[in-house]
């Protein structure tokens, strides 16, 4: 239920921006990125390493796999928006499976994303990019791509909070779009 409320808040915020004529800025995206990355790292640090390979059931990713999924998304979706590969190396088919390695790679992916975000100016948010699998022909604005990335991040973080709560661990306080 909390996840539904979070998503509703995002849509209410975006609608209010549209109705008031205010435009999103790179600074708005930066604040939200910092908030979301911090809450994920804080929650990941609260989870004992012994629970990183725990799966609620066989069809669901483990806690560590869930963070690795977000890491790959930061990189892959970020490459679509920014058109740049990260400077660090990573093997998406063989991600880290220990707590420190998982958190370290997430931090690198988050820093990569933020560094590239800050290289944009507000007018670049309207630039058209290709979105989706290569050759799909789908075109969207960088602004739309960023909104999809942030929405995905918050959806996946909601799953991470469930992992924590299933193990009686309080996740980091939720935040995201704060202005």
mmCIF file of N, CA and C in Angstrom, residues 6-7 9-11 13-14 24 26-40 147 149-151 153-155 157 172-179:
data_model
loop_
_atom_site.group_PDB
_atom_site.id
_atom_site.type_symbol
_atom_site.label_atom_id
_atom_site.label_comp_id
_atom_site.label_asym_id
_atom_site.label_seq_id
_atom_site.Cartn_x
_atom_site.Cartn_y
_atom_site.Cartn_z
ATOM 1 N N UNK A 6 3.353 6.062 -2.748
ATOM 2 C CA UNK A 6 4.544 6.744 -3.273
ATOM 3 C C UNK A 6 4.389 7.057 -4.751
ATOM 4 N N UNK A 7 3.920 6.075 -5.495
ATOM 5 C CA UNK A 7 3.734 6.280 -6.934
ATOM 6 C C UNK A 7 2.677 7.351 -7.166
ATOM 7 N N UNK A 9 2.000 9.847 -5.204
ATOM 8 C CA UNK A 9 2.618 11.133 -4.896
ATOM 9 C C UNK A 9 3.457 11.644 -6.064
ATOM 10 N N UNK A 10 4.186 10.740 -6.716
ATOM 11 C CA UNK A 10 4.993 11.143 -7.872
ATOM 12 C C UNK A 10 4.091 11.705 -8.959
ATOM 13 N N UNK A 11 2.999 11.005 -9.256
ATOM 14 C CA UNK A 11 2.111 11.469 -10.312
ATOM 15 C C UNK A 11 1.416 12.773 -9.923
ATOM 16 N N UNK A 13 2.677 15.050 -7.968
ATOM 17 C CA UNK A 13 3.712 16.073 -8.105
ATOM 18 C C UNK A 13 3.877 16.473 -9.560
ATOM 19 N N UNK A 14 3.998 15.489 -10.441
ATOM 20 C CA UNK A 14 4.206 15.787 -11.855
ATOM 21 C C UNK A 14 3.019 16.542 -12.435
ATOM 22 N N UNK A 24 10.464 20.964 -14.768
ATOM 23 C CA UNK A 24 11.487 20.230 -14.039
ATOM 24 C C UNK A 24 12.849 20.747 -14.475
ATOM 25 N N UNK A 26 17.292 20.204 -14.029
ATOM 26 C CA UNK A 26 18.327 19.226 -13.686
ATOM 27 C C UNK A 26 18.530 19.219 -12.177
ATOM 28 N N UNK A 27 18.438 20.377 -11.532
ATOM 29 C CA UNK A 27 18.577 20.453 -10.077
ATOM 30 C C UNK A 27 17.507 19.651 -9.357
ATOM 31 N N UNK A 28 16.280 19.662 -9.881
ATOM 32 C CA UNK A 28 15.203 18.854 -9.289
ATOM 33 C C UNK A 28 15.546 17.370 -9.381
ATOM 34 N N UNK A 29 16.026 16.966 -10.552
ATOM 35 C CA UNK A 29 16.418 15.563 -10.733
ATOM 36 C C UNK A 29 17.591 15.197 -9.814
ATOM 37 N N UNK A 30 18.527 16.115 -9.648
ATOM 38 C CA UNK A 30 19.681 15.844 -8.781
ATOM 39 C C UNK A 30 19.235 15.591 -7.342
ATOM 40 N N UNK A 31 18.375 16.450 -6.817
ATOM 41 C CA UNK A 31 17.897 16.281 -5.433
ATOM 42 C C UNK A 31 17.202 14.930 -5.261
ATOM 43 N N UNK A 32 16.328 14.604 -6.215
ATOM 44 C CA UNK A 32 15.608 13.329 -6.118
ATOM 45 C C UNK A 32 16.574 12.154 -6.207
ATOM 46 N N UNK A 33 17.572 12.250 -7.112
ATOM 47 C CA UNK A 33 18.542 11.159 -7.258
ATOM 48 C C UNK A 33 19.331 10.960 -5.970
ATOM 49 N N UNK A 34 19.785 12.064 -5.387
ATOM 50 C CA UNK A 34 20.529 11.967 -4.131
ATOM 51 C C UNK A 34 19.690 11.306 -3.049
ATOM 52 N N UNK A 35 18.425 11.722 -2.936
ATOM 53 C CA UNK A 35 17.531 11.153 -1.923
ATOM 54 C C UNK A 35 17.312 9.658 -2.143
ATOM 55 N N UNK A 36 17.028 9.284 -3.373
ATOM 56 C CA UNK A 36 16.728 7.880 -3.659
ATOM 57 C C UNK A 36 17.960 7.001 -3.485
ATOM 58 N N UNK A 37 19.110 7.470 -3.957
ATOM 59 C CA UNK A 37 20.334 6.674 -3.800
ATOM 60 C C UNK A 37 20.684 6.490 -2.335
ATOM 61 N N UNK A 38 20.530 7.554 -1.562
ATOM 62 C CA UNK A 38 20.846 7.474 -0.128
ATOM 63 C C UNK A 38 19.925 6.475 0.570
ATOM 64 N N UNK A 39 18.627 6.518 0.264
ATOM 65 C CA UNK A 39 17.721 5.597 0.968
ATOM 66 C C UNK A 39 18.023 4.154 0.589
ATOM 67 N N UNK A 40 18.417 3.900 -0.662
ATOM 68 C CA UNK A 40 18.757 2.530 -1.039
ATOM 69 C C UNK A 40 20.017 2.076 -0.320
ATOM 70 N N UNK A 147 12.164 10.413 -16.158
ATOM 71 C CA UNK A 147 10.965 10.084 -15.373
ATOM 72 C C UNK A 147 10.756 8.576 -15.299
ATOM 73 N N UNK A 149 13.089 6.249 -15.564
ATOM 74 C CA UNK A 149 14.153 5.692 -14.727
ATOM 75 C C UNK A 149 13.822 5.892 -13.254
ATOM 76 N N UNK A 150 13.389 7.098 -12.897
ATOM 77 C CA UNK A 150 13.085 7.375 -11.496
ATOM 78 C C UNK A 150 11.884 6.562 -11.025
ATOM 79 N N UNK A 151 10.884 6.421 -11.888
ATOM 80 C CA UNK A 151 9.724 5.614 -11.539
ATOM 81 C C UNK A 151 10.137 4.156 -11.321
ATOM 82 N N UNK A 153 13.117 3.070 -10.468
ATOM 83 C CA UNK A 153 13.923 3.026 -9.246
ATOM 84 C C UNK A 153 13.004 2.911 -8.028
ATOM 85 N N UNK A 154 11.997 3.775 -7.960
ATOM 86 C CA UNK A 154 11.129 3.765 -6.789
ATOM 87 C C UNK A 154 10.294 2.494 -6.708
ATOM 88 N N UNK A 155 9.872 1.973 -7.839
ATOM 89 C CA UNK A 155 9.141 0.700 -7.847
ATOM 90 C C UNK A 155 10.013 -0.422 -7.299
ATOM 91 N N UNK A 157 12.734 -0.103 -5.462
ATOM 92 C CA UNK A 157 13.059 0.150 -4.061
ATOM 93 C C UNK A 157 11.912 -0.306 -3.156
ATOM 94 N N UNK A 172 15.372 2.359 5.401
ATOM 95 C CA UNK A 172 15.652 3.779 5.553
ATOM 96 C C UNK A 172 14.368 4.575 5.298
ATOM 97 N N UNK A 173 14.260 5.725 5.938
ATOM 98 C CA UNK A 173 13.062 6.554 5.684
ATOM 99 C C UNK A 173 12.925 6.832 4.188
ATOM 100 N N UNK A 174 11.716 6.744 3.711
ATOM 101 C CA UNK A 174 11.453 6.914 2.289
ATOM 102 C C UNK A 174 11.527 8.379 1.885
ATOM 103 N N UNK A 175 12.135 8.599 0.749
ATOM 104 C CA UNK A 175 12.198 9.949 0.192
ATOM 105 C C UNK A 175 12.332 9.826 -1.303
ATOM 106 N N UNK A 176 12.382 10.899 -1.956
ATOM 107 C CA UNK A 176 12.490 10.887 -3.405
ATOM 108 C C UNK A 176 12.347 12.301 -3.911
ATOM 109 N N UNK A 177 11.167 12.611 -4.377
ATOM 110 C CA UNK A 177 10.918 13.939 -4.934
ATOM 111 C C UNK A 177 10.673 14.919 -3.792
ATOM 112 N N UNK A 178 11.692 15.653 -3.409
ATOM 113 C CA UNK A 178 11.590 16.665 -2.348
ATOM 114 C C UNK A 178 12.077 17.986 -2.907
ATOM 115 N N UNK A 179 11.249 18.989 -2.786
ATOM 116 C CA UNK A 179 11.650 20.295 -3.317
ATOM 117 C C UNK A 179 11.494 21.351 -2.265
#
